[in-house]
Amino acid sequence: MNQAENLKEIIEKRRSIFPKDYTDHEIPQRIIDEVLHSAVLAPNHKRTKPWRFKIFKGEEKNKLALEMQAIYKSTQPESVFLEKKYQDIGFKINNADAVISIVVNFSGMVPEWEEIAAVSMGVQNMYLTCTANNIGCYWSSPQIVDYLKESLTIEENQKCLGLFYMGRID
């Protein structure tokens, strides 16, 4: 099989695979590194490198789950608060082996949409690299990520575009 055929096969197999389908097997660090390396190879106008990623594993991931649950609980009026959604937030994070925050850094050198597009292309590269390594993944962009500024140390010229969940699959 030539390179074009390999690439076509990976693109065709790319899917969002959710934490409920992840196994409890750990993803080797070399694969996580490869996934992030593929992200930073995305094209970006004027080489602004607008992506910022933070990996959450182990105890940091557990803290993220608790923080997001607390944010959800504190930002929802009682009339719309759903216990199931509250529990799902923790389940998804805890069932993933790694969660990566996806943050765009606006340089001011190019239109913001171009930097969002560059980050999005980086995330597509992450998806394709996960697919090539038989790793389940998906990009989630819940509104509550807007409240993660402190734990992600987001600056004024940055915005969290969501979380990238990764887990081993059968």
Coordinates of C-alpha atoms in Angstrom, one line a residue:
M1 CA 0.0 0.0 0.0
N2 CA 1.4 3.4 -0.9
Q3 CA 1.4 6.5 1.2
A4 CA -1.6 8.0 -0.4
E5 CA -3.6 4.8 0.1
N6 CA -2.5 4.7 3.8
L7 CA -3.5 8.3 4.3
K8 CA -6.9 7.8 2.6
E9 CA -7.5 4.7 4.9
I10 CA -6.7 6.7 8.0
I11 CA -8.9 9.6 7.0
E12 CA -11.8 7.2 6.2
K13 CA -11.4 5.5 9.6
R14 CA -11.2 8.7 11.6
R15 CA -14.2 8.9 14.0
S16 CA -15.0 10.4 17.3
I17 CA -14.9 7.7 19.9
F18 CA -16.2 8.5 23.3
P19 CA -14.9 7.7 26.8
K20 CA -17.6 5.1 27.5
D21 CA -15.8 3.0 24.8
Y22 CA -12.3 3.4 26.3
T23 CA -10.5 0.6 28.0
D24 CA -8.5 1.1 31.2
H25 CA -5.2 0.5 29.5
E26 CA -2.7 3.4 29.5
I27 CA -1.7 5.2 26.4
P28 CA 2.1 5.2 26.1
Q29 CA 3.6 8.7 26.6
R30 CA 5.4 8.3 23.2
I31 CA 2.0 8.2 21.5
I32 CA 0.7 11.2 23.4
D33 CA 3.9 13.0 22.4
E34 CA 3.4 11.9 18.8
V35 CA -0.2 13.2 18.8
L36 CA 0.9 16.6 20.1
H37 CA 3.8 16.8 17.7
S38 CA 1.4 16.1 14.8
A39 CA -0.8 19.0 16.0
V40 CA 2.0 21.6 15.9
L41 CA 2.8 20.6 12.3
A42 CA -0.5 22.2 11.2
P43 CA -0.1 25.2 8.8
N44 CA -0.4 28.6 10.5
H45 CA -0.2 32.0 8.8
K46 CA 2.9 34.0 9.7
R47 CA 4.1 31.1 11.9
T48 CA 2.2 32.4 14.9
K49 CA 1.9 28.8 16.3
P50 CA -1.4 29.8 18.0
W51 CA -2.0 26.5 19.8
R52 CA -1.5 25.9 23.5
F53 CA -2.1 22.4 24.9
K54 CA -2.0 21.1 28.4
I55 CA -2.1 17.4 29.1
F56 CA -4.2 16.2 32.1
K57 CA -3.4 12.7 33.4
G58 CA -3.6 11.0 36.8
E59 CA -4.2 13.3 39.7
E60 CA -4.4 16.5 37.5
K61 CA -7.1 14.8 35.5
N62 CA -9.0 13.9 38.6
K63 CA -8.8 17.6 39.8
L64 CA -10.0 18.7 36.3
A65 CA -13.1 16.4 36.7
L66 CA -13.9 17.8 40.1
E67 CA -13.4 21.4 38.9
M68 CA -15.6 21.0 35.9
Q69 CA -18.3 19.4 38.0
A70 CA -18.1 22.2 40.4
I71 CA -18.3 24.8 37.6
Y72 CA -21.3 23.1 36.1
K73 CA -23.0 23.0 39.5
S74 CA -22.3 26.6 40.3
T75 CA -23.3 28.0 36.9
Q76 CA -26.6 26.1 36.4
P77 CA -29.8 27.4 37.9
E78 CA -31.5 24.7 40.1
S79 CA -34.3 24.5 37.6
V80 CA -32.0 23.3 34.8
F81 CA -29.3 21.4 36.8
L82 CA -29.2 17.8 35.8
E83 CA -27.6 15.3 38.1
K84 CA -26.9 12.9 35.2
K85 CA -25.0 15.6 33.3
Y86 CA -23.1 16.4 36.5
Q87 CA -22.1 12.8 36.8
D88 CA -21.3 12.4 33.1
I89 CA -18.8 15.3 33.3
G90 CA -16.8 13.3 35.9
F91 CA -17.2 10.0 34.1
K92 CA -16.0 11.2 30.7
I93 CA -12.8 12.8 32.2
N94 CA -12.1 9.9 34.5
N95 CA -12.7 7.3 31.9
A96 CA -10.2 8.9 29.5
D97 CA -6.6 8.1 29.9
A98 CA -5.6 11.6 28.9
V99 CA -7.4 14.9 28.5
I100 CA -5.8 17.7 26.5
S101 CA -7.0 21.3 26.7
I102 CA -7.2 23.0 23.3
V103 CA -6.4 26.7 23.6
V104 CA -5.9 29.3 20.9
N105 CA -3.5 32.1 21.4
F106 CA -4.5 35.2 19.4
S107 CA -1.3 36.9 18.3
G108 CA -2.9 40.0 16.8
M109 CA -0.7 39.5 13.7
V110 CA -3.5 37.8 11.6
P111 CA -7.3 37.6 11.8
E112 CA -8.5 35.6 14.8
W113 CA -10.4 33.2 12.5
E114 CA -7.1 32.2 10.9
E115 CA -5.6 31.2 14.3
I116 CA -8.8 29.3 15.2
A117 CA -8.5 27.5 11.8
A118 CA -4.9 26.7 12.5
V119 CA -5.7 25.2 15.9
S120 CA -8.5 23.2 14.3
M121 CA -6.2 21.8 11.7
G122 CA -3.9 20.8 14.5
V123 CA -6.8 19.0 16.2
Q124 CA -7.5 17.2 12.9
N125 CA -3.9 16.1 12.9
M126 CA -4.4 14.8 16.5
Y127 CA -7.5 12.8 15.4
L128 CA -5.6 11.3 12.4
T129 CA -2.6 10.4 14.6
C130 CA -4.9 8.8 17.2
T131 CA -6.6 6.8 14.4
A132 CA -3.3 5.6 13.0
N133 CA -2.4 4.4 16.6
N134 CA -5.8 2.8 17.3
I135 CA -6.5 5.4 20.1
G136 CA -10.0 6.6 20.6
C137 CA -10.5 10.3 20.8
Y138 CA -12.9 13.2 20.5
W139 CA -13.0 16.9 20.8
S140 CA -15.6 18.3 23.2
S141 CA -16.4 22.0 23.5
P142 CA -18.8 22.4 26.4
Q143 CA -19.6 25.9 27.4
I144 CA -18.2 25.5 30.9
V145 CA -14.6 25.5 29.5
D146 CA -15.0 29.2 29.4
Y147 CA -14.7 29.1 33.2
L148 CA -11.4 27.1 33.2
K149 CA -9.3 30.2 32.7
E150 CA -7.6 29.8 36.1
S151 CA -6.7 26.1 36.0
L152 CA -5.5 26.5 32.4
T153 CA -3.7 29.8 33.1
I154 CA -5.5 31.3 30.1
E155 CA -4.3 34.8 29.3
E156 CA -6.5 37.7 28.0
N157 CA -5.5 37.0 24.4
Q158 CA -6.4 33.3 24.6
K159 CA -9.5 31.2 24.5
C160 CA -10.2 27.6 25.4
L161 CA -11.8 25.8 22.4
G162 CA -12.5 22.6 24.3
L163 CA -11.0 19.4 25.6
F164 CA -9.6 16.5 23.6
Y165 CA -10.3 13.1 25.3
M166 CA -8.1 10.1 24.5
G167 CA -8.3 6.5 25.5
R168 CA -7.3 3.0 24.4
I169 CA -9.9 1.0 22.5
D170 CA -10.2 -2.7 21.7

